[in-house]
PDB file of C-alpha atoms in Angstrom:
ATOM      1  CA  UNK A 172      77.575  47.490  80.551  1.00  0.00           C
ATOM      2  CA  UNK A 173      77.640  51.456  81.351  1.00  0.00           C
ATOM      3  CA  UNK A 174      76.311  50.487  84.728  1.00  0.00           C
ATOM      4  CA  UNK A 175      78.887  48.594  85.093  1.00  0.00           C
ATOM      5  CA  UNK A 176      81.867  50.580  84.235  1.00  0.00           C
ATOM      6  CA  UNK A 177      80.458  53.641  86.626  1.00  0.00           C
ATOM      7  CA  UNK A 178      80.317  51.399  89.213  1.00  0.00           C
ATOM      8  CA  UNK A 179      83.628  49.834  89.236  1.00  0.00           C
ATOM      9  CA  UNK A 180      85.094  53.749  88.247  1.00  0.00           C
ATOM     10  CA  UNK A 181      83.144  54.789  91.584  1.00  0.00           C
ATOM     11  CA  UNK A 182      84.654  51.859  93.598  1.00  0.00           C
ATOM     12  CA  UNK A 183      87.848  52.232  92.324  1.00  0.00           C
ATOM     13  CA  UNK A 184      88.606  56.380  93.210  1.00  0.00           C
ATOM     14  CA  UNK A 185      86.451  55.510  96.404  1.00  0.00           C
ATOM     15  CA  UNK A 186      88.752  52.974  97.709  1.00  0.00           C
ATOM     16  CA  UNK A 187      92.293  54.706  96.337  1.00  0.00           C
ATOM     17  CA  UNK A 188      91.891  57.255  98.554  1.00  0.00           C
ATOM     18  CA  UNK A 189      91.031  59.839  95.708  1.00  0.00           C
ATOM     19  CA  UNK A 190      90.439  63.675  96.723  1.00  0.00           C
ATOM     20  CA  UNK A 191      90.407  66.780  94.816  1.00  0.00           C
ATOM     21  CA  UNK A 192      92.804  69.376  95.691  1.00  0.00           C
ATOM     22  CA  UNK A 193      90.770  71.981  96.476  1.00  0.00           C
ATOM     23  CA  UNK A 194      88.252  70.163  98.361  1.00  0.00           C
ATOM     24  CA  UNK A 195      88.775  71.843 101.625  1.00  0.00           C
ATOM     25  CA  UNK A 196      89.893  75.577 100.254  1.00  0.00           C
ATOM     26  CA  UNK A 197      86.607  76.765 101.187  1.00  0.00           C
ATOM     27  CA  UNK A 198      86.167  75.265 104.494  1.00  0.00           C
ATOM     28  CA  UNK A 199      88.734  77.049 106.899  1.00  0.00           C
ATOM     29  CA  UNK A 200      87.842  80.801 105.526  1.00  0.00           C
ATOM     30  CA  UNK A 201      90.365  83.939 106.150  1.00  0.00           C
ATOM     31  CA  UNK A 202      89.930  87.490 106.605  1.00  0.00           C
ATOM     32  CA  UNK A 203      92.048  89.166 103.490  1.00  0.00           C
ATOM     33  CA  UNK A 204      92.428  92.766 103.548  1.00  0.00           C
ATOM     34  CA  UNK A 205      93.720  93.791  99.834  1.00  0.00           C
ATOM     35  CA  UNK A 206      95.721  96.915 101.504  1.00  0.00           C
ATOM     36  CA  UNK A 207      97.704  98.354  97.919  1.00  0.00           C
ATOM     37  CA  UNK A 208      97.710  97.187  94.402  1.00  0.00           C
ATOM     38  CA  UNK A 209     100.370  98.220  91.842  1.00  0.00           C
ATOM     39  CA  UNK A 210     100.170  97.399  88.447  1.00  0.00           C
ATOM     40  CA  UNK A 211      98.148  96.272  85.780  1.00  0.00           C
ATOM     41  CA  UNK A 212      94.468  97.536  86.721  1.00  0.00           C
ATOM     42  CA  UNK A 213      92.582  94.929  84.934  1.00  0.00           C
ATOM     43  CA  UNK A 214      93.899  92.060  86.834  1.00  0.00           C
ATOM     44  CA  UNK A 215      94.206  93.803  90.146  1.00  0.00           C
ATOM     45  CA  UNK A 216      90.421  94.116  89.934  1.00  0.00           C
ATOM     46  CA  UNK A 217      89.687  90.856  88.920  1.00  0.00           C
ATOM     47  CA  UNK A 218      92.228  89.653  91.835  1.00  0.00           C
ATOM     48  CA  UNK A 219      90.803  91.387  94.240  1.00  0.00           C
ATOM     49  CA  UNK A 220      87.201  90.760  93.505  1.00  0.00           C
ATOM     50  CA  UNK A 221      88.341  87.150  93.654  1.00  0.00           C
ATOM     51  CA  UNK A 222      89.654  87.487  96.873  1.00  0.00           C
ATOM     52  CA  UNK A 223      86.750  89.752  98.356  1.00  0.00           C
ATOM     53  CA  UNK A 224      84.404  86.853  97.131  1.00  0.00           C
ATOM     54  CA  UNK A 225      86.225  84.481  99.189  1.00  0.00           C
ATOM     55  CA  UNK A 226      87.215  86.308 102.173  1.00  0.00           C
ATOM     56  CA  UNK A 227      84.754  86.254 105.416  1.00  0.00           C
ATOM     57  CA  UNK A 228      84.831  88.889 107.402  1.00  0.00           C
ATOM     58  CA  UNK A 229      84.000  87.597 110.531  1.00  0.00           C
ATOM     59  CA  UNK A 230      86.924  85.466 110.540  1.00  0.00           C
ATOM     60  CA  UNK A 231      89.539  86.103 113.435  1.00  0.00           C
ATOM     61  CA  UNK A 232      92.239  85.173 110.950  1.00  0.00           C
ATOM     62  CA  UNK A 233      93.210  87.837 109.679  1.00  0.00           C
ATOM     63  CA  UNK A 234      95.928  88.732 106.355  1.00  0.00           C
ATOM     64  CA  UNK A 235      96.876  92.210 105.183  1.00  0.00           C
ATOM     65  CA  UNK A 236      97.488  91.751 101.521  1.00  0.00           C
ATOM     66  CA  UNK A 237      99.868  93.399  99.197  1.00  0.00           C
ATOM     67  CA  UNK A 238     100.098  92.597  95.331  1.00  0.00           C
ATOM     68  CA  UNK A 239     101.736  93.341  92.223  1.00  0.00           C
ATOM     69  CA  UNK A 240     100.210  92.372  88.839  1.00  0.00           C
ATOM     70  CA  UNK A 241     102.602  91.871  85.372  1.00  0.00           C
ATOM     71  CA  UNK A 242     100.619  91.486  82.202  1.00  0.00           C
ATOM     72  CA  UNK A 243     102.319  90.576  79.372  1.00  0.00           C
ATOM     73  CA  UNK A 244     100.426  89.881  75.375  1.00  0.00           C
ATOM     74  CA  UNK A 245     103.348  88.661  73.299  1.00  0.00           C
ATOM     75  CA  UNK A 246     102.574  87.474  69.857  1.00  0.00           C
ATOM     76  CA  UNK A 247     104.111  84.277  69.442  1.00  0.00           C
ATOM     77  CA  UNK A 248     103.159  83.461  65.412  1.00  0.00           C
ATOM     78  CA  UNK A 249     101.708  86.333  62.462  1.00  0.00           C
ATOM     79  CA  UNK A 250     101.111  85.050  59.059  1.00  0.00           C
ATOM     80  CA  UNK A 251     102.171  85.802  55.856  1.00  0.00           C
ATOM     81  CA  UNK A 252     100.675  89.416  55.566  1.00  0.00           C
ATOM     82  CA  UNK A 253     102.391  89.903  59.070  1.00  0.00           C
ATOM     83  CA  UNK A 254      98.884  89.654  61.284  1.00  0.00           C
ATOM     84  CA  UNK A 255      99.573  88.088  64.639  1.00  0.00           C
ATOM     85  CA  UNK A 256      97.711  84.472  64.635  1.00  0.00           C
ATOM     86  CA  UNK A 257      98.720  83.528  67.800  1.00  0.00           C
ATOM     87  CA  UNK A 258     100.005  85.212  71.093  1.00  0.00           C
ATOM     88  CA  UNK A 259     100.710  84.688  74.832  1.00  0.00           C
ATOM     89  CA  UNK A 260      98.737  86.255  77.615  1.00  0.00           C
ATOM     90  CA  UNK A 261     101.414  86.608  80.697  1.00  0.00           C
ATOM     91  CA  UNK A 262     100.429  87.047  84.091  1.00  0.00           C
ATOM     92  CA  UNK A 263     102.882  87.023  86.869  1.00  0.00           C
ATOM     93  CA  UNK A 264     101.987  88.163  90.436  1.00  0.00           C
ATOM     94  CA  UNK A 265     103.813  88.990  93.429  1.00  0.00           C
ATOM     95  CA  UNK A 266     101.894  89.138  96.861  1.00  0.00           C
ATOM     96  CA  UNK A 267     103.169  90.377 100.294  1.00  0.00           C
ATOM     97  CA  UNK A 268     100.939  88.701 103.098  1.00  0.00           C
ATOM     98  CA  UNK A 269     101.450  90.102 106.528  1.00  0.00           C
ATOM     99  CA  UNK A 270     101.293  87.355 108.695  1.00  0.00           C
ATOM    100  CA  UNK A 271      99.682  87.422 111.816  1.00  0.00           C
ATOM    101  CA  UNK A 272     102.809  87.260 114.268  1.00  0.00           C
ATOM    102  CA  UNK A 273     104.623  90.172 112.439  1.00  0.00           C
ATOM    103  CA  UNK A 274     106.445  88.771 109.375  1.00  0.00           C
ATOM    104  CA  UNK A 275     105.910  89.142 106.128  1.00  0.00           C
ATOM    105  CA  UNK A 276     105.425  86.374 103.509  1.00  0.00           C
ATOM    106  CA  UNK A 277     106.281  86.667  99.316  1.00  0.00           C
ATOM    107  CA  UNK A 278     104.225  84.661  97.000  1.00  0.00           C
ATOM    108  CA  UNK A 279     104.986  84.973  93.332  1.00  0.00           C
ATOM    109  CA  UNK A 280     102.799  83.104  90.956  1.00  0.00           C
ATOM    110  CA  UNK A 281     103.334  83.380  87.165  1.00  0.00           C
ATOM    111  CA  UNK A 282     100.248  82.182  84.778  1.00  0.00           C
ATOM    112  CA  UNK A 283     100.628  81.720  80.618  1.00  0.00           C
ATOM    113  CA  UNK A 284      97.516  80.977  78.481  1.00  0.00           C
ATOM    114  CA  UNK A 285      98.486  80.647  74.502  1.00  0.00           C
ATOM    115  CA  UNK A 286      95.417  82.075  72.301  1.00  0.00           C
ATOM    116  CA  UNK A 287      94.370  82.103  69.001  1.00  0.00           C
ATOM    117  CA  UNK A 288      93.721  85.250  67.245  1.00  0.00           C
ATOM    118  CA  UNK A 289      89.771  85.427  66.510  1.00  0.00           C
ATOM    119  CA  UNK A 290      89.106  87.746  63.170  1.00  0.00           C
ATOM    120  CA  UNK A 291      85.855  88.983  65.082  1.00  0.00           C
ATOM    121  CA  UNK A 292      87.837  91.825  67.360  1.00  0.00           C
ATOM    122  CA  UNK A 293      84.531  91.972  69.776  1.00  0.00           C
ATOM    123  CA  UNK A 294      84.691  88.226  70.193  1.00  0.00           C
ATOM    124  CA  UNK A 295      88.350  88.252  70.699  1.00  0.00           C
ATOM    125  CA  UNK A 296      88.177  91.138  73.343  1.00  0.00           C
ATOM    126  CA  UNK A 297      85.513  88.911  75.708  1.00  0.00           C
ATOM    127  CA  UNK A 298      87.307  85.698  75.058  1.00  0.00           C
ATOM    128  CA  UNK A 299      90.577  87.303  76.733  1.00  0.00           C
ATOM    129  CA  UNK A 300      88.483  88.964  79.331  1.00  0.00           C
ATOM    130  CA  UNK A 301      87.219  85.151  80.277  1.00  0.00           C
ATOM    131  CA  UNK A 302      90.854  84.008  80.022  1.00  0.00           C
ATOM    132  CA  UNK A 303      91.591  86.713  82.118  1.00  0.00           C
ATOM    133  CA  UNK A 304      89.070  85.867  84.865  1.00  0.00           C
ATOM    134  CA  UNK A 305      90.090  82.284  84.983  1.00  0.00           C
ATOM    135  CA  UNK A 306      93.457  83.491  85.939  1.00  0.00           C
ATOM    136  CA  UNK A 307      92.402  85.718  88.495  1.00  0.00           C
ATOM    137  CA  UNK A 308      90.758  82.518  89.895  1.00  0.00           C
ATOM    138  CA  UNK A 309      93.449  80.205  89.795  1.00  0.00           C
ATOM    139  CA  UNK A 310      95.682  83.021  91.049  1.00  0.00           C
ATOM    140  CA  UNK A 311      93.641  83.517  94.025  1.00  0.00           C
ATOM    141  CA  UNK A 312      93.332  79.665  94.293  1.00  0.00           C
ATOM    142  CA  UNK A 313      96.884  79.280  94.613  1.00  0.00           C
ATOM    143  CA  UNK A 314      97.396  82.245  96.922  1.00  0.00           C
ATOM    144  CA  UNK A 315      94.833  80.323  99.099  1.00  0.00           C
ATOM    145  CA  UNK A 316      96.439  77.475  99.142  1.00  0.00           C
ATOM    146  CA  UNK A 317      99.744  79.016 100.536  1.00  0.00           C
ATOM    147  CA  UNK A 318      98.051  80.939 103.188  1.00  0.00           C
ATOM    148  CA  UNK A 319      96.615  77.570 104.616  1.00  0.00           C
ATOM    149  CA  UNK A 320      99.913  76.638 104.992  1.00  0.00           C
ATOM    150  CA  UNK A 321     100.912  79.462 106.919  1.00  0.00           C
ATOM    151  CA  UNK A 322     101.223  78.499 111.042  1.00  0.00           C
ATOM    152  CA  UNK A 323      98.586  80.696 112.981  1.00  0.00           C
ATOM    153  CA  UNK A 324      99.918  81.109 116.297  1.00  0.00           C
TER     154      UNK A 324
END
């Protein structure tokens, strides 16, 4: 009966014409130059190592990159005793691309993750750092995604 479920599930996104988003991102590679970083240093590193990691230097298409980083940690509920239980991380980040033909484009991209507070303050400190890289990645994901867009002449 399993057999036959998978097999009807891999027909069925087969034939509707399913594709993942991403599923060319890494095909048509760019050459991103991280020129000047302003604020928070955490995330600018993570961005940027994201974006090193992804950009080929070979590539004749070439982007000078600009970016500001906003980090935010707002508690959002404490408990009775006044200890935060939960809290927002905030990321927002605002990237100047200079385009190949002289203009410059602005991408802002704003990511929230909710946590829980973890009593254990090691195991809470590497759980944000993970939540932290994960936004780096999707940030860098997105700002791929709009560069694609942009018209190479």
């Amino acid at each position: 009966m399993k057999k036959i479920i998978s097999i009807f599930l891999l027909f069925f996104l087969i034939s509707c014409g399913f594709s993942p988003v991403y599923k060319n991102i890494g095909s048509s590679k760019y050459n991103l130059i991280v020129n000047k970083m302003t604020g928070n240093l955490t995330i600018n590193n993570l961005i940027k190592n994201q974006i090193n990691t992804y950009s080929d230097k070979k590539s004749e298409k070439k982007y000078n990159i600009d970016f500001n980083t906003e980090f935010k940690k707002t508690i959002i509920t404490k408990n009775s005793s006044g200890v935060a239980t939960n809290y927002e991380l905030y990321v927002k980040t605002t990237f100047s691309v200079l385009v190949p033909n002289g203009s410059v484009e602005e991408f802002v991209f704003t990511e929230k993750f909710n946590v829980k507070n973890i009593s254990d303050a090691i195991e809470q400190r590497n759980y944000e750092n993970i939540i932290k890289e994960n936004i780096a990645s999707s940030i860098k994901d997105k700002l791929i995604s709009k560069i694609a867009n942009i018209k190479w002449s």
